[in-house]
């Protein structure tokens, strides 16, 4: 069996990314079953999980308040299986060691560091690529995250990486995740303790399940220009330089409407109320009763808009290549930034 799995591992490198992702998930499951020595010593929760059982987990809120998290932590720095707090502090430059420079200098008690750069092979067109499934699985297991573990993600520089983490875990089948509303900045402002102590956790048997609904590819977005099935919501502001400065590579996918990621939050970093979020979608001309897909510049802030829609009761996918990929792969007429209606694209004969 091990020999067959090794052959499959070699072969899968020739497959397209999403197909390779599904094959990798199958391999992870096979390896889990093959590791019967471990399985026989585990409880039924870890041992006998089927695909159906793994998806039947309690629905948690998109956001967790600092007060709620403080109550869950109590006075202990010992991390438990029930709760896993992740410090997702992130900067674009991979050479910057945020684990050493920031996490180890102080973090929320029981928090482990989660590196968004880990397992990711960036490309010029997709700098914020999806993590390799096998690597991601191994990484999450080392973090001690089980199917029933409630994950709470936070950032100290801004909320983007926490929402990206929220989307990634849900994409890989772990819906039991929340974002700390207001992040590390609000935690400190509320006067709660921080620590330099790094907790120890036991490895888990996390098994990923790709939720294909939550992700869109370039081909999906190109097809959407024909069908106009999904409204496109851009997390960049309508007047952002990355949108209006076409001479520097700016622009947007034709038909996009704008719900600015930056405007989703109050001054203290917390998410605005449901009523305010609903007004933002309404003002942008977006109908929450119809399908939507979120995009941005590199696939980071779009996750925040997806979370806002989730708060309003809608699960929407993210185009993970976003504008950076689109402008490099689409034909010139499909990068035109002045097009504001998808129907204009069809009417003018610009469908791919």
mmCIF file of C-alpha atoms in Angstrom:
data_model
loop_
_atom_site.group_PDB
_atom_site.id
_atom_site.type_symbol
_atom_site.label_atom_id
_atom_site.label_comp_id
_atom_site.label_asym_id
_atom_site.label_seq_id
_atom_site.Cartn_x
_atom_site.Cartn_y
_atom_site.Cartn_z
ATOM 1 C CA UNK A 1 0.000 0.000 0.000
ATOM 2 C CA UNK A 2 2.813 2.390 0.863
ATOM 3 C CA UNK A 3 4.389 1.731 -2.553
ATOM 4 C CA UNK A 4 1.121 2.546 -4.353
ATOM 5 C CA UNK A 5 0.707 5.754 -2.367
ATOM 6 C CA UNK A 6 4.254 6.811 -3.238
ATOM 7 C CA UNK A 7 3.540 6.249 -6.937
ATOM 8 C CA UNK A 8 0.399 8.368 -6.649
ATOM 9 C CA UNK A 9 2.364 11.131 -4.929
ATOM 10 C CA UNK A 10 4.782 11.261 -7.862
ATOM 11 C CA UNK A 11 1.970 11.198 -10.409
ATOM 12 C CA UNK A 12 -0.121 13.929 -8.744
ATOM 13 C CA UNK A 13 2.528 16.586 -9.438
ATOM 14 C CA UNK A 14 1.475 16.375 -13.083
ATOM 15 C CA UNK A 15 -2.160 17.177 -12.292
ATOM 16 C CA UNK A 16 -3.905 20.592 -12.241
ATOM 17 C CA UNK A 17 -3.917 22.215 -8.815
ATOM 18 C CA UNK A 18 -7.537 21.599 -7.791
ATOM 19 C CA UNK A 19 -7.471 18.002 -9.073
ATOM 20 C CA UNK A 20 -4.153 17.523 -7.262
ATOM 21 C CA UNK A 21 -5.856 18.899 -4.148
ATOM 22 C CA UNK A 22 -8.585 16.265 -4.294
ATOM 23 C CA UNK A 23 -6.078 13.447 -4.899
ATOM 24 C CA UNK A 24 -4.032 14.699 -1.951
ATOM 25 C CA UNK A 25 -7.096 14.589 0.294
ATOM 26 C CA UNK A 26 -7.693 10.962 -0.718
ATOM 27 C CA UNK A 27 -4.056 10.138 0.063
ATOM 28 C CA UNK A 28 -4.346 11.795 3.458
ATOM 29 C CA UNK A 29 -7.393 9.669 4.232
ATOM 30 C CA UNK A 30 -5.651 6.470 3.093
ATOM 31 C CA UNK A 31 -2.645 7.249 5.244
ATOM 32 C CA UNK A 32 -4.939 7.848 8.190
ATOM 33 C CA UNK A 33 -6.582 4.445 7.729
ATOM 34 C CA UNK A 34 -3.223 2.760 7.174
ATOM 35 C CA UNK A 35 -1.949 4.128 10.455
ATOM 36 C CA UNK A 36 -4.039 1.541 12.346
ATOM 37 C CA UNK A 37 -1.771 1.361 15.357
ATOM 38 C CA UNK A 38 -2.633 4.935 16.209
ATOM 39 C CA UNK A 39 -6.249 4.568 15.278
ATOM 40 C CA UNK A 40 -6.822 1.585 17.542
ATOM 41 C CA UNK A 41 -5.670 3.563 20.563
ATOM 42 C CA UNK A 42 -7.898 6.541 19.852
ATOM 43 C CA UNK A 43 -11.450 7.184 20.875
ATOM 44 C CA UNK A 44 -14.243 6.750 18.346
ATOM 45 C CA UNK A 45 -14.216 10.483 17.676
ATOM 46 C CA UNK A 46 -10.731 10.277 16.239
ATOM 47 C CA UNK A 47 -10.871 6.698 15.020
ATOM 48 C CA UNK A 48 -14.143 6.213 13.204
ATOM 49 C CA UNK A 49 -14.743 9.551 11.526
ATOM 50 C CA UNK A 50 -16.489 9.291 8.204
ATOM 51 C CA UNK A 51 -16.933 12.124 5.743
ATOM 52 C CA UNK A 52 -20.503 12.619 6.915
ATOM 53 C CA UNK A 53 -19.587 12.629 10.596
ATOM 54 C CA UNK A 54 -16.864 15.196 10.063
ATOM 55 C CA UNK A 55 -19.236 17.706 8.520
ATOM 56 C CA UNK A 56 -21.751 17.411 11.352
ATOM 57 C CA UNK A 57 -20.181 19.928 13.719
ATOM 58 C CA UNK A 58 -21.782 22.730 15.638
ATOM 59 C CA UNK A 59 -22.081 25.971 13.756
ATOM 60 C CA UNK A 60 -20.058 28.719 15.377
ATOM 61 C CA UNK A 61 -20.313 32.451 14.973
ATOM 62 C CA UNK A 62 -18.219 34.196 12.325
ATOM 63 C CA UNK A 63 -16.902 36.504 15.042
ATOM 64 C CA UNK A 64 -15.792 35.914 18.625
ATOM 65 C CA UNK A 65 -15.627 38.803 21.068
ATOM 66 C CA UNK A 66 -12.627 39.469 23.285
ATOM 67 C CA UNK A 67 -14.871 39.069 26.341
ATOM 68 C CA UNK A 68 -16.022 35.629 25.218
ATOM 69 C CA UNK A 69 -12.475 34.489 24.454
ATOM 70 C CA UNK A 70 -11.196 35.728 27.800
ATOM 71 C CA UNK A 71 -13.876 33.641 29.522
ATOM 72 C CA UNK A 72 -12.918 30.528 27.529
ATOM 73 C CA UNK A 73 -9.232 30.895 28.394
ATOM 74 C CA UNK A 74 -9.778 31.406 32.107
ATOM 75 C CA UNK A 75 -6.560 31.543 34.107
ATOM 76 C CA UNK A 76 -4.723 28.732 32.324
ATOM 77 C CA UNK A 77 -2.159 28.859 29.541
ATOM 78 C CA UNK A 78 -2.708 25.158 28.838
ATOM 79 C CA UNK A 79 -4.284 24.742 25.419
ATOM 80 C CA UNK A 80 -7.075 22.188 25.181
ATOM 81 C CA UNK A 81 -8.489 20.200 22.287
ATOM 82 C CA UNK A 82 -11.734 22.187 22.483
ATOM 83 C CA UNK A 83 -10.172 25.564 21.639
ATOM 84 C CA UNK A 84 -7.253 26.552 19.453
ATOM 85 C CA UNK A 85 -6.291 30.225 19.254
ATOM 86 C CA UNK A 86 -4.147 31.134 16.257
ATOM 87 C CA UNK A 87 -1.965 34.227 15.986
ATOM 88 C CA UNK A 88 -1.989 34.804 12.225
ATOM 89 C CA UNK A 89 0.109 37.989 12.241
ATOM 90 C CA UNK A 90 1.294 38.395 8.659
ATOM 91 C CA UNK A 91 3.404 40.624 6.430
ATOM 92 C CA UNK A 92 3.849 40.192 2.685
ATOM 93 C CA UNK A 93 7.607 39.754 2.822
ATOM 94 C CA UNK A 94 8.356 36.098 3.562
ATOM 95 C CA UNK A 95 11.778 37.053 4.875
ATOM 96 C CA UNK A 96 10.238 38.896 7.823
ATOM 97 C CA UNK A 97 10.110 36.525 10.801
ATOM 98 C CA UNK A 98 6.851 37.518 12.486
ATOM 99 C CA UNK A 99 7.020 34.409 14.688
ATOM 100 C CA UNK A 100 10.194 35.612 16.394
ATOM 101 C CA UNK A 101 9.740 39.360 16.104
ATOM 102 C CA UNK A 102 6.093 39.511 17.137
ATOM 103 C CA UNK A 103 4.509 36.290 18.398
ATOM 104 C CA UNK A 104 7.340 35.399 20.790
ATOM 105 C CA UNK A 105 7.364 38.967 22.106
ATOM 106 C CA UNK A 106 3.793 38.655 23.301
ATOM 107 C CA UNK A 107 0.517 37.007 22.325
ATOM 108 C CA UNK A 108 -2.860 35.971 23.691
ATOM 109 C CA UNK A 109 -2.583 33.132 26.243
ATOM 110 C CA UNK A 110 -2.934 29.633 24.706
ATOM 111 C CA UNK A 111 -2.329 31.033 21.209
ATOM 112 C CA UNK A 112 -0.126 29.229 18.693
ATOM 113 C CA UNK A 113 1.479 30.930 15.717
ATOM 114 C CA UNK A 114 -0.063 30.201 12.303
ATOM 115 C CA UNK A 115 2.129 31.083 9.328
ATOM 116 C CA UNK A 116 0.118 31.958 6.208
ATOM 117 C CA UNK A 117 3.288 31.696 4.108
ATOM 118 C CA UNK A 118 3.798 28.067 5.111
ATOM 119 C CA UNK A 119 2.965 25.436 2.477
ATOM 120 C CA UNK A 120 2.354 28.155 -0.147
ATOM 121 C CA UNK A 121 4.208 28.234 -3.460
ATOM 122 C CA UNK A 122 3.728 31.739 -4.813
ATOM 123 C CA UNK A 123 3.683 32.490 -8.528
ATOM 124 C CA UNK A 124 3.880 35.854 -10.326
ATOM 125 C CA UNK A 125 0.181 35.659 -11.161
ATOM 126 C CA UNK A 126 -0.938 34.187 -7.807
ATOM 127 C CA UNK A 127 1.297 35.507 -5.002
ATOM 128 C CA UNK A 128 -1.249 34.379 -2.368
ATOM 129 C CA UNK A 129 -1.639 30.855 -3.679
ATOM 130 C CA UNK A 130 -3.510 28.080 -1.920
ATOM 131 C CA UNK A 131 -1.371 25.974 0.417
ATOM 132 C CA UNK A 132 -0.306 22.523 -0.743
ATOM 133 C CA UNK A 133 -2.982 20.169 0.677
ATOM 134 C CA UNK A 134 -0.623 17.527 2.083
ATOM 135 C CA UNK A 135 1.616 20.148 3.680
ATOM 136 C CA UNK A 136 -1.386 22.045 5.071
ATOM 137 C CA UNK A 137 -2.786 18.841 6.543
ATOM 138 C CA UNK A 138 0.497 18.040 8.278
ATOM 139 C CA UNK A 139 0.784 21.611 9.566
ATOM 140 C CA UNK A 140 -2.748 21.690 10.994
ATOM 141 C CA UNK A 141 -2.202 18.326 12.668
ATOM 142 C CA UNK A 142 0.905 19.669 14.403
ATOM 143 C CA UNK A 143 -1.248 22.515 15.704
ATOM 144 C CA UNK A 144 -3.475 19.953 17.394
ATOM 145 C CA UNK A 145 -6.652 20.927 15.558
ATOM 146 C CA UNK A 146 -9.308 18.193 15.521
ATOM 147 C CA UNK A 147 -12.627 18.280 13.616
ATOM 148 C CA UNK A 148 -14.401 19.388 16.808
ATOM 149 C CA UNK A 149 -11.824 22.034 17.772
ATOM 150 C CA UNK A 150 -13.112 25.600 17.786
ATOM 151 C CA UNK A 151 -10.432 27.702 16.100
ATOM 152 C CA UNK A 152 -10.223 31.437 16.817
ATOM 153 C CA UNK A 153 -7.943 33.458 14.522
ATOM 154 C CA UNK A 154 -6.538 36.918 15.181
ATOM 155 C CA UNK A 155 -3.924 39.307 13.793
ATOM 156 C CA UNK A 156 -2.012 42.193 15.323
ATOM 157 C CA UNK A 157 -1.375 44.320 12.212
ATOM 158 C CA UNK A 158 -4.879 44.395 10.769
ATOM 159 C CA UNK A 159 -7.709 41.930 10.237
ATOM 160 C CA UNK A 160 -6.892 40.708 6.698
ATOM 161 C CA UNK A 161 -4.803 37.668 7.641
ATOM 162 C CA UNK A 162 -7.291 36.491 10.262
ATOM 163 C CA UNK A 163 -10.076 36.517 7.685
ATOM 164 C CA UNK A 164 -7.843 34.777 5.150
ATOM 165 C CA UNK A 165 -7.221 32.077 7.772
ATOM 166 C CA UNK A 166 -10.965 31.856 8.434
ATOM 167 C CA UNK A 167 -11.603 31.277 4.726
ATOM 168 C CA UNK A 168 -8.722 28.794 4.299
ATOM 169 C CA UNK A 169 -9.869 26.546 7.130
ATOM 170 C CA UNK A 170 -13.417 26.561 5.824
ATOM 171 C CA UNK A 171 -12.155 25.843 2.297
ATOM 172 C CA UNK A 172 -10.367 22.771 3.660
ATOM 173 C CA UNK A 173 -13.473 21.611 5.465
ATOM 174 C CA UNK A 174 -13.051 23.013 8.981
ATOM 175 C CA UNK A 175 -16.080 25.251 9.504
ATOM 176 C CA UNK A 176 -15.612 25.388 13.275
ATOM 177 C CA UNK A 177 -13.688 28.661 13.140
ATOM 178 C CA UNK A 178 -14.219 32.277 14.186
ATOM 179 C CA UNK A 179 -12.289 35.525 13.882
ATOM 180 C CA UNK A 180 -11.488 37.493 17.033
ATOM 181 C CA UNK A 181 -13.456 40.698 16.544
ATOM 182 C CA UNK A 182 -11.013 43.590 16.850
ATOM 183 C CA UNK A 183 -8.006 41.284 16.958
ATOM 184 C CA UNK A 184 -4.954 41.604 19.165
ATOM 185 C CA UNK A 185 -5.258 45.390 19.300
ATOM 186 C CA UNK A 186 -8.673 45.239 20.980
ATOM 187 C CA UNK A 187 -7.561 42.424 23.274
ATOM 188 C CA UNK A 188 -4.778 44.654 24.597
ATOM 189 C CA UNK A 189 -7.023 47.740 24.675
ATOM 190 C CA UNK A 190 -9.523 45.811 26.795
ATOM 191 C CA UNK A 191 -6.780 45.244 29.355
ATOM 192 C CA UNK A 192 -6.501 41.489 29.009
ATOM 193 C CA UNK A 193 -3.269 39.656 29.754
ATOM 194 C CA UNK A 194 -0.697 38.638 27.162
ATOM 195 C CA UNK A 195 2.103 36.102 27.498
ATOM 196 C CA UNK A 196 5.394 35.044 25.936
ATOM 197 C CA UNK A 197 4.782 31.420 26.818
ATOM 198 C CA UNK A 198 4.216 29.082 23.870
ATOM 199 C CA UNK A 199 1.783 26.283 24.728
ATOM 200 C CA UNK A 200 2.442 22.643 23.863
ATOM 201 C CA UNK A 201 -0.235 20.607 22.092
ATOM 202 C CA UNK A 202 -0.652 16.983 21.072
ATOM 203 C CA UNK A 203 -0.841 16.311 17.305
ATOM 204 C CA UNK A 204 -4.297 15.662 15.887
ATOM 205 C CA UNK A 205 -5.687 13.563 13.043
ATOM 206 C CA UNK A 206 -7.128 16.408 11.002
ATOM 207 C CA UNK A 207 -8.500 15.205 7.649
ATOM 208 C CA UNK A 208 -9.159 17.963 5.072
ATOM 209 C CA UNK A 209 -12.227 18.077 2.866
ATOM 210 C CA UNK A 210 -12.078 20.563 0.013
ATOM 211 C CA UNK A 211 -15.257 22.637 -0.248
ATOM 212 C CA UNK A 212 -15.104 23.448 -3.955
ATOM 213 C CA UNK A 213 -18.002 25.871 -3.606
ATOM 214 C CA UNK A 214 -15.897 28.323 -1.619
ATOM 215 C CA UNK A 215 -13.231 28.917 -4.303
ATOM 216 C CA UNK A 216 -13.277 30.256 -7.854
ATOM 217 C CA UNK A 217 -10.547 29.950 -10.473
ATOM 218 C CA UNK A 218 -9.692 32.110 -13.484
ATOM 219 C CA UNK A 219 -11.686 29.778 -15.728
ATOM 220 C CA UNK A 220 -14.687 30.058 -13.408
ATOM 221 C CA UNK A 221 -14.527 33.846 -13.569
ATOM 222 C CA UNK A 222 -14.098 33.844 -17.342
ATOM 223 C CA UNK A 223 -17.162 31.633 -17.665
ATOM 224 C CA UNK A 224 -19.049 33.999 -15.381
ATOM 225 C CA UNK A 225 -18.572 36.767 -17.945
ATOM 226 C CA UNK A 226 -20.742 34.685 -20.273
ATOM 227 C CA UNK A 227 -23.370 33.627 -17.799
ATOM 228 C CA UNK A 228 -23.483 36.542 -15.329
ATOM 229 C CA UNK A 229 -24.613 33.921 -12.835
ATOM 230 C CA UNK A 230 -22.612 35.378 -9.949
ATOM 231 C CA UNK A 231 -22.388 39.029 -9.018
ATOM 232 C CA UNK A 232 -18.753 40.058 -8.577
ATOM 233 C CA UNK A 233 -17.961 42.028 -5.416
ATOM 234 C CA UNK A 234 -14.525 43.680 -5.256
ATOM 235 C CA UNK A 235 -13.079 44.245 -1.769
ATOM 236 C CA UNK A 236 -11.041 47.236 -2.989
ATOM 237 C CA UNK A 237 -12.577 50.686 -2.854
ATOM 238 C CA UNK A 238 -13.906 52.072 -6.124
ATOM 239 C CA UNK A 239 -11.346 54.893 -6.010
ATOM 240 C CA UNK A 240 -8.378 52.797 -4.858
ATOM 241 C CA UNK A 241 -5.250 53.325 -6.915
ATOM 242 C CA UNK A 242 -5.146 49.591 -7.656
ATOM 243 C CA UNK A 243 -8.487 50.048 -9.397
ATOM 244 C CA UNK A 244 -8.279 53.421 -11.139
ATOM 245 C CA UNK A 245 -4.576 53.663 -12.096
ATOM 246 C CA UNK A 246 -4.686 51.584 -15.258
ATOM 247 C CA UNK A 247 -1.253 52.786 -16.374
ATOM 248 C CA UNK A 248 0.251 51.026 -13.342
ATOM 249 C CA UNK A 249 -1.688 47.820 -13.852
ATOM 250 C CA UNK A 250 -4.839 48.836 -12.048
ATOM 251 C CA UNK A 251 -8.343 47.837 -13.050
ATOM 252 C CA UNK A 252 -11.069 45.413 -12.136
ATOM 253 C CA UNK A 253 -12.982 42.465 -13.501
ATOM 254 C CA UNK A 254 -15.796 43.738 -15.722
ATOM 255 C CA UNK A 255 -19.074 44.006 -13.867
ATOM 256 C CA UNK A 256 -17.499 44.263 -10.423
ATOM 257 C CA UNK A 257 -19.199 46.206 -7.670
ATOM 258 C CA UNK A 258 -17.285 47.510 -4.669
ATOM 259 C CA UNK A 259 -17.651 46.752 -0.966
ATOM 260 C CA UNK A 260 -14.446 48.131 0.522
ATOM 261 C CA UNK A 261 -12.720 45.853 3.003
ATOM 262 C CA UNK A 262 -11.363 48.865 4.878
ATOM 263 C CA UNK A 263 -14.873 50.230 5.428
ATOM 264 C CA UNK A 264 -16.174 47.011 6.983
ATOM 265 C CA UNK A 265 -14.643 47.940 10.339
ATOM 266 C CA UNK A 266 -15.099 50.418 13.141
ATOM 267 C CA UNK A 267 -12.207 52.503 14.470
ATOM 268 C CA UNK A 268 -11.406 49.876 17.098
ATOM 269 C CA UNK A 269 -11.066 47.185 14.420
ATOM 270 C CA UNK A 270 -14.344 45.442 15.180
ATOM 271 C CA UNK A 271 -16.747 44.552 12.396
ATOM 272 C CA UNK A 272 -19.649 46.903 11.782
ATOM 273 C CA UNK A 273 -23.215 45.891 12.670
ATOM 274 C CA UNK A 274 -25.298 43.646 10.442
ATOM 275 C CA UNK A 275 -27.456 46.607 9.481
ATOM 276 C CA UNK A 276 -24.405 48.623 8.411
ATOM 277 C CA UNK A 277 -22.964 45.699 6.462
ATOM 278 C CA UNK A 278 -26.286 45.131 4.713
ATOM 279 C CA UNK A 279 -26.377 48.803 3.722
ATOM 280 C CA UNK A 280 -22.902 48.530 2.193
ATOM 281 C CA UNK A 281 -23.991 45.670 -0.054
ATOM 282 C CA UNK A 282 -27.232 47.454 -0.908
ATOM 283 C CA UNK A 283 -25.445 50.721 -1.710
ATOM 284 C CA UNK A 284 -23.101 48.836 -4.025
ATOM 285 C CA UNK A 285 -26.073 47.511 -5.987
ATOM 286 C CA UNK A 286 -25.559 43.931 -4.831
ATOM 287 C CA UNK A 287 -28.457 41.590 -4.195
ATOM 288 C CA UNK A 288 -27.673 39.229 -1.314
ATOM 289 C CA UNK A 289 -30.442 36.923 -2.479
ATOM 290 C CA UNK A 290 -28.494 36.191 -5.667
ATOM 291 C CA UNK A 291 -25.125 34.366 -5.971
ATOM 292 C CA UNK A 292 -21.981 36.434 -5.379
ATOM 293 C CA UNK A 293 -18.235 35.889 -5.654
ATOM 294 C CA UNK A 294 -15.632 38.008 -3.830
ATOM 295 C CA UNK A 295 -12.401 39.266 -5.347
ATOM 296 C CA UNK A 296 -9.721 41.835 -4.506
ATOM 297 C CA UNK A 297 -6.090 42.364 -5.523
ATOM 298 C CA UNK A 298 -4.430 39.127 -4.385
ATOM 299 C CA UNK A 299 -7.147 37.112 -2.640
ATOM 300 C CA UNK A 300 -6.626 38.388 0.919
ATOM 301 C CA UNK A 301 -9.185 41.104 1.648
ATOM 302 C CA UNK A 302 -11.833 39.318 -0.429
ATOM 303 C CA UNK A 303 -12.000 36.853 2.468
ATOM 304 C CA UNK A 304 -13.148 39.691 4.732
ATOM 305 C CA UNK A 305 -15.984 40.545 2.373
ATOM 306 C CA UNK A 306 -16.897 36.852 2.269
ATOM 307 C CA UNK A 307 -17.015 36.896 6.078
ATOM 308 C CA UNK A 308 -19.279 39.970 6.022
ATOM 309 C CA UNK A 309 -21.643 38.135 3.686
ATOM 310 C CA UNK A 310 -21.467 35.118 6.001
ATOM 311 C CA UNK A 311 -22.539 37.302 8.918
ATOM 312 C CA UNK A 312 -25.513 38.314 6.775
ATOM 313 C CA UNK A 313 -26.418 34.666 6.212
ATOM 314 C CA UNK A 314 -24.743 34.062 2.854
ATOM 315 C CA UNK A 315 -21.820 31.780 2.050
ATOM 316 C CA UNK A 316 -19.953 33.157 -0.950
ATOM 317 C CA UNK A 317 -16.805 31.942 -2.752
ATOM 318 C CA UNK A 318 -13.530 33.804 -3.226
ATOM 319 C CA UNK A 319 -11.632 34.123 -6.502
ATOM 320 C CA UNK A 320 -8.249 33.262 -5.058
ATOM 321 C CA UNK A 321 -6.180 34.624 -7.960
ATOM 322 C CA UNK A 322 -8.152 37.889 -7.938
ATOM 323 C CA UNK A 323 -7.113 40.934 -9.964
ATOM 324 C CA UNK A 324 -3.401 40.082 -9.961
ATOM 325 C CA UNK A 325 -4.060 36.883 -11.897
ATOM 326 C CA UNK A 326 -6.916 38.279 -13.975
ATOM 327 C CA UNK A 327 -4.959 41.179 -15.441
ATOM 328 C CA UNK A 328 -2.158 38.846 -16.508
ATOM 329 C CA UNK A 329 -4.306 36.147 -18.066
ATOM 330 C CA UNK A 330 -7.382 37.903 -19.437
ATOM 331 C CA UNK A 331 -7.485 39.438 -22.883
ATOM 332 C CA UNK A 332 -7.006 43.203 -22.955
ATOM 333 C CA UNK A 333 -10.683 44.043 -23.318
ATOM 334 C CA UNK A 334 -11.458 42.006 -20.220
ATOM 335 C CA UNK A 335 -9.250 44.149 -17.999
ATOM 336 C CA UNK A 336 -11.146 47.323 -18.889
ATOM 337 C CA UNK A 337 -11.719 49.106 -15.590
ATOM 338 C CA UNK A 338 -14.585 51.341 -16.749
ATOM 339 C CA UNK A 339 -17.091 48.531 -17.277
ATOM 340 C CA UNK A 340 -19.585 48.612 -14.430
ATOM 341 C CA UNK A 341 -22.260 46.207 -15.651
ATOM 342 C CA UNK A 342 -21.745 42.581 -16.594
ATOM 343 C CA UNK A 343 -24.624 42.900 -19.057
ATOM 344 C CA UNK A 344 -22.564 45.564 -20.878
ATOM 345 C CA UNK A 345 -19.936 42.925 -21.513
ATOM 346 C CA UNK A 346 -22.445 40.648 -23.202
ATOM 347 C CA UNK A 347 -24.166 43.468 -25.064
ATOM 348 C CA UNK A 348 -20.869 44.656 -26.521
ATOM 349 C CA UNK A 349 -19.796 41.142 -27.492
ATOM 350 C CA UNK A 350 -16.855 40.928 -25.115
ATOM 351 C CA UNK A 351 -17.607 37.439 -23.719
ATOM 352 C CA UNK A 352 -14.593 35.153 -23.591
#
